Coordinates of C-alpha atoms in Angstrom, one line a residue:
Chain A
M1316 CA 28.7 -35.8 -12.3
N1317 CA 25.8 -33.7 -12.9
R1318 CA 24.9 -34.1 -9.3
L1319 CA 28.3 -33.0 -8.3
R1320 CA 27.9 -29.8 -10.8
S1321 CA 24.8 -28.6 -9.8
L1322 CA 26.0 -28.9 -5.6
L1323 CA 28.9 -27.0 -7.2
L1324 CA 26.4 -24.1 -8.4
L1325 CA 24.3 -24.3 -5.2
A1326 CA 27.2 -24.4 -3.1
P1327 CA 28.0 -20.3 -3.1
S1328 CA 24.2 -19.5 -1.8
M1329 CA 24.2 -22.8 0.3
L1330 CA 27.1 -21.0 2.1
T1331 CA 25.9 -18.2 2.1
I1332 CA 22.4 -19.0 3.7
G1333 CA 24.2 -21.0 6.0
I1334 CA 26.9 -18.4 7.2
F1335 CA 24.5 -15.6 7.9
M1336 CA 20.9 -17.0 8.6
A1337 CA 21.1 -20.3 10.2
V1338 CA 24.3 -19.7 12.0
P1339 CA 23.1 -16.7 13.9
M1340 CA 19.7 -18.3 14.7
L1341 CA 21.3 -21.0 16.1
V1342 CA 23.8 -18.6 18.0
A1343 CA 20.2 -17.0 19.5
L1344 CA 18.9 -20.3 19.9
A1345 CA 21.9 -21.2 22.4
Y1346 CA 21.8 -17.8 23.9
S1347 CA 18.0 -17.9 24.9
F1348 CA 18.7 -20.8 27.3
M1349 CA 21.7 -19.3 29.0
T1350 CA 22.1 -16.7 31.6
S1351 CA 22.5 -12.8 31.1
S1352 CA 26.0 -11.5 32.4
P1353 CA 25.8 -7.9 34.2
Y1354 CA 27.7 -6.3 31.3
G1355 CA 25.9 -7.7 28.1
G1356 CA 26.4 -10.7 26.6
V1357 CA 25.6 -14.4 28.5
Q1358 CA 27.4 -16.7 30.6
M1359 CA 26.7 -20.1 31.9
P1360 CA 24.8 -22.0 33.2
F1361 CA 22.1 -23.0 31.0
S1362 CA 18.8 -22.0 32.2
V1363 CA 14.9 -21.8 30.5
G1364 CA 14.7 -18.3 32.7
A1365 CA 14.2 -16.2 29.5
Y1366 CA 11.5 -18.3 28.3
V1367 CA 10.0 -18.2 32.0
Q1368 CA 10.4 -14.5 32.1
M1369 CA 8.0 -14.0 29.3
L1370 CA 4.9 -15.0 31.5
Y1371 CA 6.6 -14.7 34.9
D1372 CA 8.1 -11.9 36.9
E1373 CA 9.8 -12.2 40.1
D1374 CA 8.7 -10.1 43.0
F1375 CA 10.5 -9.2 45.6
D1376 CA 10.2 -12.3 47.7
G1377 CA 11.8 -14.2 45.0
V1378 CA 8.3 -15.6 44.0
Q1379 CA 7.0 -16.1 40.4
V1380 CA 4.1 -14.3 39.6
F1381 CA 2.2 -14.6 36.1
T1382 CA 2.4 -11.1 34.5
P1383 CA 0.8 -10.6 30.8
D1384 CA 2.9 -7.5 30.0
Y1385 CA 4.9 -9.2 27.5
L1386 CA 2.4 -11.2 26.1
M1387 CA 0.5 -8.0 25.6
I1388 CA 3.3 -6.9 23.8
I1389 CA 3.6 -10.0 21.3
L1390 CA 0.0 -9.5 21.0
R1391 CA -0.1 -6.0 19.9
S1392 CA 2.8 -6.5 17.7
V1393 CA 0.6 -9.1 16.1
V1394 CA -2.7 -7.1 16.0
L1395 CA -0.4 -4.4 14.3
A1396 CA 1.5 -6.2 11.7
G1397 CA -2.0 -8.2 10.9
L1398 CA -3.5 -4.7 10.4
T1399 CA -0.3 -4.0 8.4
T1400 CA -0.8 -6.8 6.2
L1401 CA -4.5 -6.5 5.6
A1402 CA -4.4 -2.9 4.7
C1403 CA -1.3 -3.6 2.3
L1404 CA -3.4 -6.2 0.5
A1405 CA -6.7 -3.8 0.3
V1406 CA -4.3 -1.1 -1.3
A1407 CA -1.6 -3.6 -3.4
F1408 CA -4.5 -6.2 -5.0
P1409 CA -6.3 -3.0 -6.9
A1410 CA -2.9 -1.2 -7.6
A1411 CA -1.1 -4.9 -9.1
W1412 CA -4.8 -5.9 -10.9
F1413 CA -4.8 -1.4 -12.4
I1414 CA -0.9 -2.3 -13.2
V1415 CA -1.6 -5.4 -15.1
C1416 CA -4.3 -3.7 -17.3
R1417 CA -2.0 -1.2 -18.8
P1418 CA -0.2 -1.6 -21.9
P1419 CA 3.2 -2.9 -21.7
R1420 CA 5.3 0.0 -21.5
Q1421 CA 3.1 1.7 -18.7
R1422 CA 3.7 -1.4 -16.7
Q1423 CA 7.3 -0.9 -16.7
L1424 CA 6.8 2.4 -15.8
L1425 CA 4.7 2.0 -13.1
L1426 CA 6.4 -1.5 -11.4
F1427 CA 9.4 1.2 -11.6
L1428 CA 7.4 3.7 -9.4
V1429 CA 6.5 1.0 -7.0
S1430 CA 10.2 0.2 -6.6
L1431 CA 11.1 3.2 -6.1
P1432 CA 11.2 3.7 -2.3
F1433 CA 13.8 0.8 -2.3
W1434 CA 16.5 3.6 -3.4
I1435 CA 16.0 5.6 -0.2
N1436 CA 17.0 4.2 3.2
T1437 CA 14.2 3.1 5.1
L1438 CA 15.3 5.5 8.4
I1439 CA 15.4 8.2 6.2
R1440 CA 11.9 7.4 4.5
T1441 CA 10.4 7.0 8.0
Y1442 CA 12.2 10.3 9.3
C1443 CA 10.3 12.2 6.7
W1444 CA 7.2 11.2 8.0
V1445 CA 8.0 12.3 11.6
L1446 CA 8.5 15.7 9.5
L1447 CA 4.9 15.2 7.8
L1448 CA 2.8 14.2 11.0
R1449 CA 4.2 16.1 13.9
D1450 CA 2.8 19.2 15.8
E1451 CA 4.5 21.9 13.7
G1452 CA 4.4 19.3 10.4
L1453 CA 3.4 20.2 7.1
I1454 CA -0.1 18.2 7.2
N1455 CA -0.6 20.5 10.8
H1456 CA 0.4 23.4 8.7
L1457 CA -1.6 23.1 5.8
F1458 CA -5.0 22.3 7.6
E1459 CA -4.1 25.5 10.0
G1460 CA -3.2 27.3 7.6
A1461 CA -6.4 26.5 5.9
G1462 CA -8.1 27.6 9.3
A1463 CA -9.7 24.0 9.6
I1464 CA -8.0 23.4 13.1
D1465 CA -6.8 25.6 15.9
E1466 CA -5.1 23.0 17.8
P1467 CA -2.4 20.8 15.9
L1468 CA -4.0 17.3 15.2
P1469 CA -2.3 14.6 17.3
L1470 CA -0.7 12.8 14.3
L1471 CA 2.8 11.5 15.5
Y1472 CA 3.3 9.4 18.6
N1473 CA 0.4 6.7 18.4
D1474 CA -0.4 3.3 16.7
G1475 CA -2.1 5.0 13.7
A1476 CA 1.2 6.5 13.1
I1477 CA 3.0 3.2 13.4
L1478 CA 0.3 1.6 11.5
L1479 CA 0.9 4.2 8.7
G1480 CA 4.8 3.8 8.7
L1481 CA 4.5 0.0 8.8
I1482 CA 1.9 0.1 5.8
Y1483 CA 3.8 2.6 3.7
T1484 CA 7.1 0.5 4.5
F1485 CA 5.8 -2.7 3.3
L1486 CA 3.4 -1.8 0.7
P1487 CA 6.2 -2.6 -2.4
F1488 CA 6.4 -6.7 -0.5
M1489 CA 2.5 -6.8 -1.3
V1490 CA 2.0 -5.1 -4.5
L1491 CA 5.0 -7.4 -6.5
P1492 CA 4.0 -10.7 -5.5
I1493 CA 0.6 -10.5 -6.3
Y1494 CA 1.1 -8.0 -9.7
S1495 CA 3.4 -10.9 -11.0
T1496 CA 0.9 -14.0 -10.1
L1497 CA -2.3 -11.4 -11.8
E1498 CA -0.1 -10.9 -14.6
R1499 CA 0.1 -14.6 -15.6
V1500 CA -3.9 -14.7 -15.6
D1501 CA -5.1 -15.3 -19.0
H1502 CA -7.7 -12.4 -19.6
R1503 CA -9.8 -14.8 -21.4
L1504 CA -10.6 -16.7 -18.4
I1505 CA -12.3 -13.3 -17.3
E1506 CA -13.9 -12.9 -20.5
A1507 CA -15.2 -16.5 -20.4
A1508 CA -16.4 -16.0 -16.8
Y1509 CA -18.2 -13.4 -17.8
D1510 CA -19.4 -15.0 -21.0
L1511 CA -21.0 -17.8 -18.6
Y1512 CA -23.0 -15.0 -16.6
A1513 CA -20.8 -14.2 -14.1
S1514 CA -21.3 -10.8 -12.2
R1515 CA -18.0 -8.6 -11.4
R1516 CA -18.1 -9.4 -7.8
L1517 CA -18.3 -13.3 -8.8
V1518 CA -15.3 -12.8 -11.5
F1519 CA -13.5 -11.8 -8.8
R1520 CA -14.7 -14.0 -6.1
R1521 CA -14.1 -17.2 -8.3
I1522 CA -11.7 -16.4 -10.8
L1523 CA -9.3 -13.8 -10.1
W1524 CA -8.9 -14.1 -6.9
P1525 CA -8.0 -18.2 -6.5
L1526 CA -5.7 -17.6 -9.2
A1527 CA -3.8 -14.6 -7.3
R1528 CA -4.0 -16.7 -4.2
P1529 CA -0.4 -17.7 -4.5
G1530 CA 1.0 -14.1 -4.8
V1531 CA -1.3 -12.7 -2.0
A1532 CA 0.4 -15.4 0.6
A1533 CA 3.5 -14.6 -0.6
G1534 CA 3.0 -11.1 -0.3
A1535 CA 0.8 -11.7 3.2
L1536 CA 4.3 -13.4 4.3
L1537 CA 6.4 -10.8 3.0
V1538 CA 4.5 -8.1 4.8
F1539 CA 3.8 -9.7 8.0
A1540 CA 7.5 -11.1 8.9
P1541 CA 9.1 -7.9 8.9
A1542 CA 6.2 -5.8 10.2
L1543 CA 6.0 -8.1 13.5
G1544 CA 9.9 -7.5 14.0
S1545 CA 9.9 -3.9 12.9
F1546 CA 11.2 -1.3 15.1
L1547 CA 12.2 1.8 13.1
A1548 CA 8.5 2.7 12.8
P1549 CA 7.7 2.0 16.5
D1550 CA 10.4 4.0 17.7
L1551 CA 10.3 7.0 15.3
L1552 CA 6.6 7.2 14.7
G1553 CA 5.2 5.5 17.9
G1554 CA 7.7 7.6 20.4
G1555 CA 8.8 4.4 21.7
R1556 CA 6.3 4.6 24.7
K1557 CA 4.5 1.2 23.9
L1558 CA 6.9 -1.5 22.8
L1559 CA 6.5 -3.6 20.4
I1560 CA 8.6 -7.2 19.8
G1561 CA 11.0 -5.7 17.8
S1562 CA 11.9 -2.7 19.8
L1563 CA 11.6 -5.0 22.9
I1564 CA 14.4 -7.3 21.1
Q1565 CA 16.5 -4.3 20.2
L1566 CA 16.1 -2.7 24.3
E1567 CA 16.8 -6.2 25.7
F1568 CA 20.1 -6.5 23.6
T1569 CA 21.3 -2.8 24.4
S1570 CA 20.1 -1.0 27.7
G1571 CA 18.5 -3.8 28.9
R1572 CA 21.6 -5.7 28.7
N1573 CA 19.3 -9.4 28.8
W1574 CA 20.7 -11.2 25.6
P1575 CA 19.1 -14.5 26.9
F1576 CA 15.6 -12.9 27.1
G1577 CA 15.9 -10.8 23.7
S1578 CA 16.9 -13.9 21.9
A1579 CA 14.3 -16.0 23.4
I1580 CA 11.6 -13.4 22.3
A1581 CA 13.6 -13.6 18.7
V1582 CA 13.5 -17.4 18.6
L1583 CA 9.7 -17.3 19.2
V1584 CA 9.3 -14.9 16.3
S1585 CA 11.3 -16.8 14.1
A1586 CA 9.8 -19.9 14.7
A1587 CA 6.4 -18.4 14.2
V1588 CA 7.3 -17.2 10.9
L1589 CA 9.3 -20.3 10.0
I1590 CA 6.1 -22.4 10.8
A1591 CA 3.9 -20.1 8.6
M1592 CA 6.2 -20.5 5.7
L1593 CA 6.1 -24.6 6.2
V1594 CA 2.2 -24.5 6.0
Q1595 CA 2.5 -22.3 3.0
A1596 CA 5.3 -24.5 1.3
R1597 CA 3.1 -27.3 1.9
R1598 CA 0.0 -25.9 0.8
G1599 CA 1.6 -24.8 -2.5
R1600 CA 3.2 -28.3 -3.0
S1601 CA -0.2 -29.9 -2.6
A1602 CA -1.9 -27.5 -5.0
A1603 CA 1.1 -28.2 -7.4
E1604 CA 0.2 -31.7 -6.8
L1605 CA -3.2 -31.7 -7.5
A1606 CA -2.5 -29.4 -11.2
A1607 CA 0.2 -32.2 -12.3
Chain B
M170 CA -26.0 -40.8 -25.7
P171 CA -29.0 -39.1 -24.5
A172 CA -30.7 -36.8 -27.0
V173 CA -29.4 -33.0 -25.4
S174 CA -33.0 -31.7 -26.7
A175 CA -34.4 -33.7 -23.6
R176 CA -32.6 -31.4 -21.5
P177 CA -34.1 -30.0 -18.1
A178 CA -36.3 -27.2 -18.1
P179 CA -34.0 -24.2 -16.9
P180 CA -35.2 -22.5 -14.4
S181 CA -38.4 -20.3 -15.2
A182 CA -36.8 -17.2 -13.7
R183 CA -34.1 -16.6 -16.5
S184 CA -36.4 -15.8 -19.6
H185 CA -33.3 -15.6 -21.7
F186 CA -33.1 -19.5 -21.3
K187 CA -35.5 -19.8 -24.0
A188 CA -35.6 -22.9 -25.8
P189 CA -34.0 -23.0 -29.3
G190 CA -36.5 -22.4 -32.0
A191 CA -39.0 -20.6 -29.7
T192 CA -38.7 -17.5 -32.2
Q193 CA -40.8 -18.2 -35.2
S194 CA -38.3 -20.0 -37.8
S195 CA -39.1 -17.8 -40.7
E196 CA -37.6 -14.9 -38.5
P197 CA -33.5 -14.4 -38.0
L198 CA -32.6 -15.4 -34.8
V199 CA -30.1 -12.5 -34.6
A200 CA -30.1 -9.4 -37.0
V201 CA -27.0 -7.6 -37.3
R202 CA -27.7 -4.2 -39.1
G203 CA -25.2 -1.6 -40.3
V204 CA -22.8 -2.8 -37.9
A205 CA -19.4 -1.3 -37.7
M206 CA -16.7 -0.9 -36.0
S207 CA -13.5 0.9 -35.4
F208 CA -10.2 1.0 -33.2
G209 CA -9.2 4.4 -33.3
P210 CA -8.4 4.8 -36.8
V211 CA -8.6 1.3 -37.5
H212 CA -11.8 0.6 -39.2
A213 CA -11.9 -3.6 -38.1
L214 CA -15.6 -3.7 -39.7
N215 CA -17.9 -1.6 -42.1
D216 CA -21.5 -2.0 -42.5
I217 CA -22.1 -5.5 -41.9
N218 CA -25.7 -6.7 -42.5
L219 CA -26.4 -10.4 -41.4
D220 CA -29.2 -12.9 -40.8
I221 CA -28.2 -15.9 -38.2
M222 CA -31.0 -18.4 -38.5
N223 CA -32.3 -20.5 -36.1
H224 CA -30.9 -24.1 -36.0
E225 CA -28.5 -23.2 -38.2
F226 CA -24.6 -23.7 -38.8
L227 CA -22.9 -20.6 -40.1
T228 CA -19.2 -20.0 -40.5
L229 CA -17.4 -16.6 -40.8
L230 CA -14.8 -17.2 -43.2
G231 CA -11.6 -14.9 -44.0
P232 CA -8.1 -14.3 -43.8
S233 CA -6.2 -13.1 -40.9
G234 CA -7.5 -9.5 -40.1
C235 CA -10.5 -9.5 -42.1
G236 CA -12.6 -8.6 -39.0
K237 CA -14.5 -12.1 -38.4
T238 CA -13.2 -12.6 -35.0
T239 CA -13.9 -8.7 -34.5
L240 CA -17.9 -9.4 -35.7
L241 CA -17.9 -12.5 -33.2
R242 CA -16.5 -10.6 -30.5
L243 CA -19.6 -8.0 -30.9
L244 CA -22.2 -11.2 -30.8
G245 CA -20.0 -12.4 -27.8
G246 CA -20.6 -8.8 -26.4
F247 CA -16.8 -8.8 -25.4
E248 CA -16.7 -5.7 -28.0
H249 CA -19.8 -3.2 -28.4
P250 CA -20.1 -2.0 -32.1
T251 CA -19.2 1.8 -32.8
A252 CA -22.6 1.7 -35.2
G253 CA -25.3 -0.7 -35.9
E254 CA -28.0 -2.5 -34.6
I255 CA -27.7 -6.2 -33.3
R256 CA -31.1 -7.7 -32.4
L257 CA -31.5 -10.6 -31.0
D258 CA -35.6 -11.6 -30.8
G259 CA -36.1 -7.7 -31.8
K260 CA -34.2 -6.4 -29.0
D261 CA -31.1 -4.8 -29.3
V262 CA -28.4 -6.3 -27.9
A263 CA -25.4 -4.6 -29.1
P264 CA -25.0 -2.4 -25.6
L265 CA -25.5 -5.3 -23.1
P266 CA -22.5 -6.8 -22.1
P267 CA -21.6 -10.5 -22.3
Q268 CA -22.9 -11.9 -19.2
Q269 CA -26.7 -10.5 -20.2
R270 CA -26.9 -12.3 -23.5
P271 CA -27.9 -15.7 -23.8
I272 CA -25.0 -16.3 -26.3
N273 CA -22.0 -18.4 -25.2
T274 CA -18.5 -18.7 -26.6
V275 CA -15.8 -21.3 -27.1
F276 CA -12.7 -19.7 -27.2
Q277 CA -9.7 -20.1 -29.2
N278 CA -7.5 -21.4 -26.6
Y279 CA -10.3 -23.0 -24.6
A280 CA -10.0 -20.4 -21.7
L281 CA -10.8 -23.4 -19.2
F282 CA -10.4 -22.3 -15.6
P283 CA -7.2 -24.0 -14.3
H284 CA -8.5 -24.1 -10.7
M285 CA -11.5 -26.4 -11.1
T286 CA -12.4 -29.6 -12.1
V287 CA -14.0 -30.7 -15.7
A288 CA -17.1 -31.1 -13.7
G289 CA -16.4 -27.5 -11.8
N290 CA -16.2 -26.0 -15.2
I291 CA -19.3 -27.3 -16.8
A292 CA -21.1 -26.4 -13.7
F293 CA -20.0 -22.6 -13.9
G294 CA -22.1 -21.2 -15.9
L295 CA -25.1 -23.1 -14.7
E296 CA -24.0 -21.8 -11.2
M297 CA -24.1 -18.1 -12.6
S298 CA -27.3 -18.0 -14.3
G299 CA -29.2 -19.7 -11.2
W300 CA -29.7 -23.3 -11.5
R301 CA -30.4 -25.1 -8.4
K302 CA -27.7 -27.6 -6.7
P303 CA -29.4 -31.0 -7.7
D304 CA -30.3 -30.1 -11.5
I305 CA -26.7 -28.7 -11.9
A306 CA -25.1 -32.1 -11.3
G307 CA -27.4 -34.0 -14.0
R308 CA -27.0 -31.4 -16.1
V309 CA -23.0 -31.8 -15.9
E310 CA -23.2 -35.8 -16.1
Q311 CA -25.3 -35.0 -19.4
M312 CA -23.1 -32.6 -20.9
L313 CA -19.9 -34.8 -20.5
A314 CA -22.0 -37.7 -21.7
M315 CA -22.7 -35.5 -24.8
V316 CA -19.3 -34.8 -25.8
R317 CA -17.9 -38.4 -25.0
L318 CA -16.1 -37.4 -21.9
P319 CA -17.9 -39.5 -18.8
D320 CA -16.0 -40.0 -15.9
Y321 CA -13.6 -37.1 -16.7
G322 CA -15.3 -34.3 -13.8
N323 CA -13.1 -34.9 -11.6
R324 CA -9.7 -34.3 -13.7
R325 CA -7.9 -30.6 -14.2
P326 CA -8.0 -29.3 -17.6
D327 CA -4.1 -29.9 -17.3
Q328 CA -4.7 -33.5 -17.2
L329 CA -6.4 -33.6 -20.6
S330 CA -5.3 -33.5 -23.8
G331 CA -6.1 -30.7 -26.6
G332 CA -8.9 -32.6 -28.0
Q333 CA -10.3 -33.3 -24.6
Q334 CA -10.0 -29.5 -23.8
Q335 CA -12.3 -28.7 -26.5
R336 CA -14.6 -30.8 -25.9
V337 CA -14.8 -29.7 -22.1
A338 CA -15.1 -26.1 -23.2
L339 CA -18.0 -27.1 -25.8
A340 CA -19.8 -28.8 -23.2
R341 CA -19.2 -25.6 -20.6
A342 CA -20.4 -23.2 -23.3
M343 CA -23.6 -25.6 -24.2
A344 CA -24.6 -26.3 -20.3
P345 CA -26.7 -23.3 -20.3
S346 CA -28.3 -24.4 -23.6
P347 CA -27.5 -20.9 -25.1
Q348 CA -29.4 -19.7 -27.9
L349 CA -26.4 -18.9 -30.4
L350 CA -23.2 -20.6 -29.6
L351 CA -20.1 -18.6 -30.8
L352 CA -16.8 -20.8 -31.9
D353 CA -13.6 -18.9 -32.3
E354 CA -11.3 -21.1 -34.4
P355 CA -11.7 -23.7 -31.9
L356 CA -10.0 -26.4 -34.1
S357 CA -7.0 -24.6 -34.8
A358 CA -4.9 -25.9 -31.8
L359 CA -5.7 -29.5 -32.8
D360 CA -3.6 -31.8 -35.3
L361 CA -4.9 -32.8 -38.3
K362 CA -6.5 -36.1 -37.7
L363 CA -8.2 -34.6 -34.4
R364 CA -9.3 -31.8 -36.7
K365 CA -11.1 -33.9 -39.2
E366 CA -13.2 -36.0 -36.2
M367 CA -13.6 -32.9 -34.3
Q368 CA -15.4 -31.1 -37.3
I369 CA -17.7 -34.0 -37.4
E370 CA -18.3 -34.2 -33.9
L371 CA -19.4 -30.2 -33.8
K372 CA -21.7 -30.5 -36.3
R373 CA -23.1 -33.8 -34.8
L374 CA -23.5 -31.7 -31.5
Q375 CA -25.1 -28.6 -33.3
K376 CA -28.0 -31.0 -35.5
E377 CA -28.5 -32.7 -32.3
S378 CA -28.9 -29.7 -29.6
G379 CA -30.5 -27.0 -32.1
I380 CA -28.4 -24.6 -31.3
S381 CA -27.1 -21.9 -33.8
F382 CA -23.6 -21.9 -34.3
V383 CA -21.4 -19.1 -35.4
L384 CA -17.9 -20.4 -36.3
V385 CA -14.7 -18.3 -37.1
T386 CA -12.5 -19.8 -39.4
H387 CA -9.4 -19.0 -42.1
D388 CA -9.7 -22.6 -43.1
Q389 CA -11.9 -22.9 -46.0
E390 CA -12.3 -26.6 -46.3
E391 CA -13.6 -26.5 -42.6
A392 CA -15.7 -24.0 -43.6
L393 CA -17.4 -26.1 -46.5
T394 CA -17.6 -29.4 -44.4
M395 CA -19.5 -28.2 -41.5
S396 CA -21.5 -24.8 -42.5
D397 CA -24.8 -24.6 -43.7
R398 CA -24.0 -20.6 -44.7
I399 CA -20.9 -19.3 -44.9
A400 CA -19.8 -15.2 -44.9
V401 CA -17.1 -14.9 -46.8
M402 CA -14.9 -11.7 -44.9
S403 CA -12.5 -9.7 -46.4
A404 CA -11.1 -6.0 -45.3
G405 CA -14.0 -6.0 -42.8
R406 CA -17.0 -6.6 -45.1
I407 CA -18.6 -9.4 -46.1
L408 CA -17.6 -10.3 -49.6
Q409 CA -20.4 -13.2 -50.4
L410 CA -23.2 -15.1 -48.0
G411 CA -24.3 -18.4 -49.2
A412 CA -24.6 -22.2 -49.1
P413 CA -21.1 -23.8 -49.7
S414 CA -22.1 -25.0 -52.9
E415 CA -23.5 -21.8 -53.9
I416 CA -20.0 -20.4 -52.6
Y417 CA -18.0 -22.7 -54.4
D418 CA -19.8 -22.8 -57.8
R419 CA -20.9 -19.0 -57.8
P420 CA -17.9 -16.9 -56.5
V421 CA -18.9 -13.3 -56.9
N422 CA -15.4 -12.1 -57.0
R423 CA -12.0 -12.7 -57.5
F424 CA -11.1 -13.1 -53.8
V425 CA -13.6 -15.2 -53.0
A426 CA -12.8 -17.5 -56.0
G427 CA -9.5 -17.5 -54.9
F428 CA -9.9 -18.0 -51.1
I429 CA -12.2 -21.0 -51.4
G430 CA -10.9 -23.4 -53.8
D431 CA -8.3 -23.1 -56.4
A432 CA -9.9 -21.1 -59.5
N433 CA -8.2 -20.3 -62.8
I434 CA -8.9 -16.2 -63.7
M435 CA -9.2 -15.0 -67.0
A436 CA -10.1 -12.1 -68.7
A437 CA -13.6 -12.4 -69.9
A438 CA -12.9 -11.0 -73.6
A439 CA -10.4 -14.0 -74.1
L440 CA -13.2 -16.1 -73.8
G441 CA -15.8 -14.0 -76.0
R442 CA -17.5 -13.3 -72.8
T443 CA -18.3 -9.4 -71.4
G444 CA -17.7 -8.6 -68.1
G445 CA -14.1 -8.5 -66.3
S446 CA -13.0 -11.6 -65.6
V447 CA -14.1 -15.6 -65.8
A448 CA -13.2 -18.1 -63.0
V449 CA -12.7 -22.0 -63.7
R450 CA -12.2 -24.4 -61.2
P451 CA -9.4 -26.7 -61.9
E452 CA -11.1 -29.9 -61.4
R453 CA -13.6 -28.6 -64.6
V454 CA -10.8 -28.3 -66.8
S455 CA -9.9 -31.4 -69.1
V456 CA -6.7 -31.4 -70.9
V457 CA -7.0 -32.3 -74.9
A458 CA -5.3 -32.0 -77.8
Q459 CA -3.8 -28.9 -78.4
A460 CA -6.2 -27.8 -81.5
A461 CA -9.5 -28.8 -79.7
G462 CA -8.5 -26.3 -76.5
R463 CA -10.4 -23.2 -75.4
Q464 CA -6.6 -22.6 -74.5
R465 CA -3.4 -23.3 -75.6
G466 CA -0.2 -23.8 -74.0
T467 CA 2.9 -25.8 -72.7
V468 CA 2.9 -28.1 -69.4
A469 CA 5.3 -25.9 -67.0
G470 CA 4.4 -28.4 -63.8
L471 CA 3.2 -31.6 -62.7
H472 CA 1.9 -32.3 -59.2
Y473 CA 0.8 -35.6 -57.9
L474 CA -1.7 -35.5 -55.6
G475 CA -2.5 -39.1 -55.1
S476 CA -6.0 -39.4 -56.5
D477 CA -5.3 -36.3 -58.9
T478 CA -2.7 -34.9 -60.5
L479 CA -2.5 -31.1 -60.6
L480 CA -1.2 -30.0 -64.1
E481 CA 0.3 -26.1 -64.8
V482 CA 0.1 -25.2 -68.4
Q483 CA 1.5 -22.0 -69.4
T484 CA -1.0 -20.0 -71.6
A485 CA -1.3 -16.8 -73.2
E486 CA -3.6 -15.7 -70.3
G487 CA -1.0 -16.9 -68.1
M488 CA -0.4 -20.1 -65.5
Q489 CA -4.0 -22.2 -65.6
R490 CA -4.2 -25.5 -63.5
A491 CA -6.1 -28.6 -64.8
R492 CA -7.0 -31.2 -62.1
V493 CA -6.8 -34.6 -64.1
R494 CA -7.8 -38.0 -62.5
G495 CA -4.8 -40.4 -61.8
N496 CA -1.3 -40.2 -63.2
A497 CA -2.1 -38.5 -66.4
G498 CA 0.6 -39.5 -68.7
F499 CA 1.6 -35.8 -69.5
A500 CA 5.4 -34.8 -69.0
I501 CA 6.8 -31.4 -68.5
G502 CA 7.3 -29.4 -72.0
D503 CA 4.0 -31.5 -73.5
A504 CA 1.8 -29.3 -75.8
V505 CA -1.6 -29.6 -75.0
G506 CA -5.2 -27.4 -75.3
L507 CA -7.4 -26.5 -72.1
D508 CA -10.9 -27.5 -72.2
W509 CA -14.3 -26.9 -69.8
P510 CA -17.6 -27.1 -70.5
D511 CA -19.6 -23.6 -70.8
D512 CA -21.3 -23.9 -67.3
A513 CA -17.8 -23.9 -65.8
E514 CA -17.0 -20.5 -66.2
V515 CA -17.7 -18.3 -63.6
V516 CA -18.2 -14.3 -64.5
L517 CA -16.7 -12.6 -61.8
Q518 CA -17.8 -9.0 -60.8
D519 CA -14.1 -7.7 -60.5

């Protein structure tokens, strides 16, 4: 009876996840093993061609030639997402600690400010960066007005601009989980560590960091996964000149009209994220078992 | 049981790991001079003067909010006084942070590091103060044996009972051989039976190690059982400082008389004495025929306590209490007299 009731309670969320997440992922998996039809969409027969295409290109004679182009896109995307994650961590950890150390009422306000960007559409927020960074943008105007530069600085349409956009978009996803773990750390543990002759650096390394690690891991995943698949910032701020995974997938589904290839890349990214999540869940569970 | 005094020599690089008692025993280990502490407009401590001697078990006793915990935190370095000096070995340590004082603390809720094993917790202070690896392992074993938890080194703190956590917290704080150990209401989270056991245990550890202990408590019985000296505190001041028997037998004022043990307070004039008021402990009062009593009244309440009975007697000086042996055979409404020896009367300052 109790089991039945808990199943009933779970049913809506299970159904939602099933219909809106598992089914599309399975569809993408199926598409990735089919052939592209000339007007978009997919058709039979089944084929692993999409996966072969990631590494090999067919030259004019119909010979498969190894090409690193797509590998480079994946690598560039991983590096950019990784840098985004590290930069978010470097900014978010001190920020989260700062918030934790405020009196409760100020904490509420600061947390609200951190989540404020969620109230504005990501597209609009990213466009705002274009307005700030472009040659005739606010930043270049200010510098020129101050006489610091003659030529406008090339701030837009490069990897730095993409990185900036990604960090800006995903920073709250790092601050919030780290905050929630740091908030539960008993301040007396820190006093105890100082009492036992630890320096500030060692208090961080031996006490604060290990206790905050679950939040850091959660934040890293929440930043890395969407940053890897993001296409707004790369398109708008990177100018779409160099492709990243997200833009590539989007391209293959639209003007590229190669759904199987787009699906294959999407499957690859999803699989990588899923594996990362499983590894982390297992680590979390073994830590919980140790503690129990 | 390894004797704690046979501890391995601490690394010579750390001068503040001097063995306890290295200073001359007539000199106080810690001299608190004119210390005051305010948090904004709130005066938590006013002009505190206190000597902590070598090998001493000193208790700061008082109700919550009296400043005893603040004083302890000043000694530990977690707060810094707004005025005054805290001299350790003649050097003012008041501005120093906790990691620069040879003083360790047992926190109220133990504050054991949850992500480390018991051994890791005990080793922490040793690692931080530069002990060598091989020495640390031996020292941890020794401390675990001292607190009677051998073979618990690999457990996690949350796998231990409250009493066991308490012992680990003690072992952790004592491992680096501090010159002074601070204990912030260490027994308040334990049940009565365990608390009694730990009182004896704490006293034993203090005696064996020779480390000076400063304990904070609001439990007067705990203070009387364990301390060499008690400082009774109220409203940010030390009202009386002395041996437990001295505090109990010669309280200086109403507050001390009432806070430590039970006391009948009467106007001095009613007993033919000069001064403000007079305190008489209920166990010194005997119940006699009404005509023979120094005070007369009627029995208003009877509380059977097992070995004793507490009588409440309504007199002209208010309700007075007498603690008599056994079941004394009185009934409510009995007319009685109360008598006591002359030396039971303590004249209070206020």
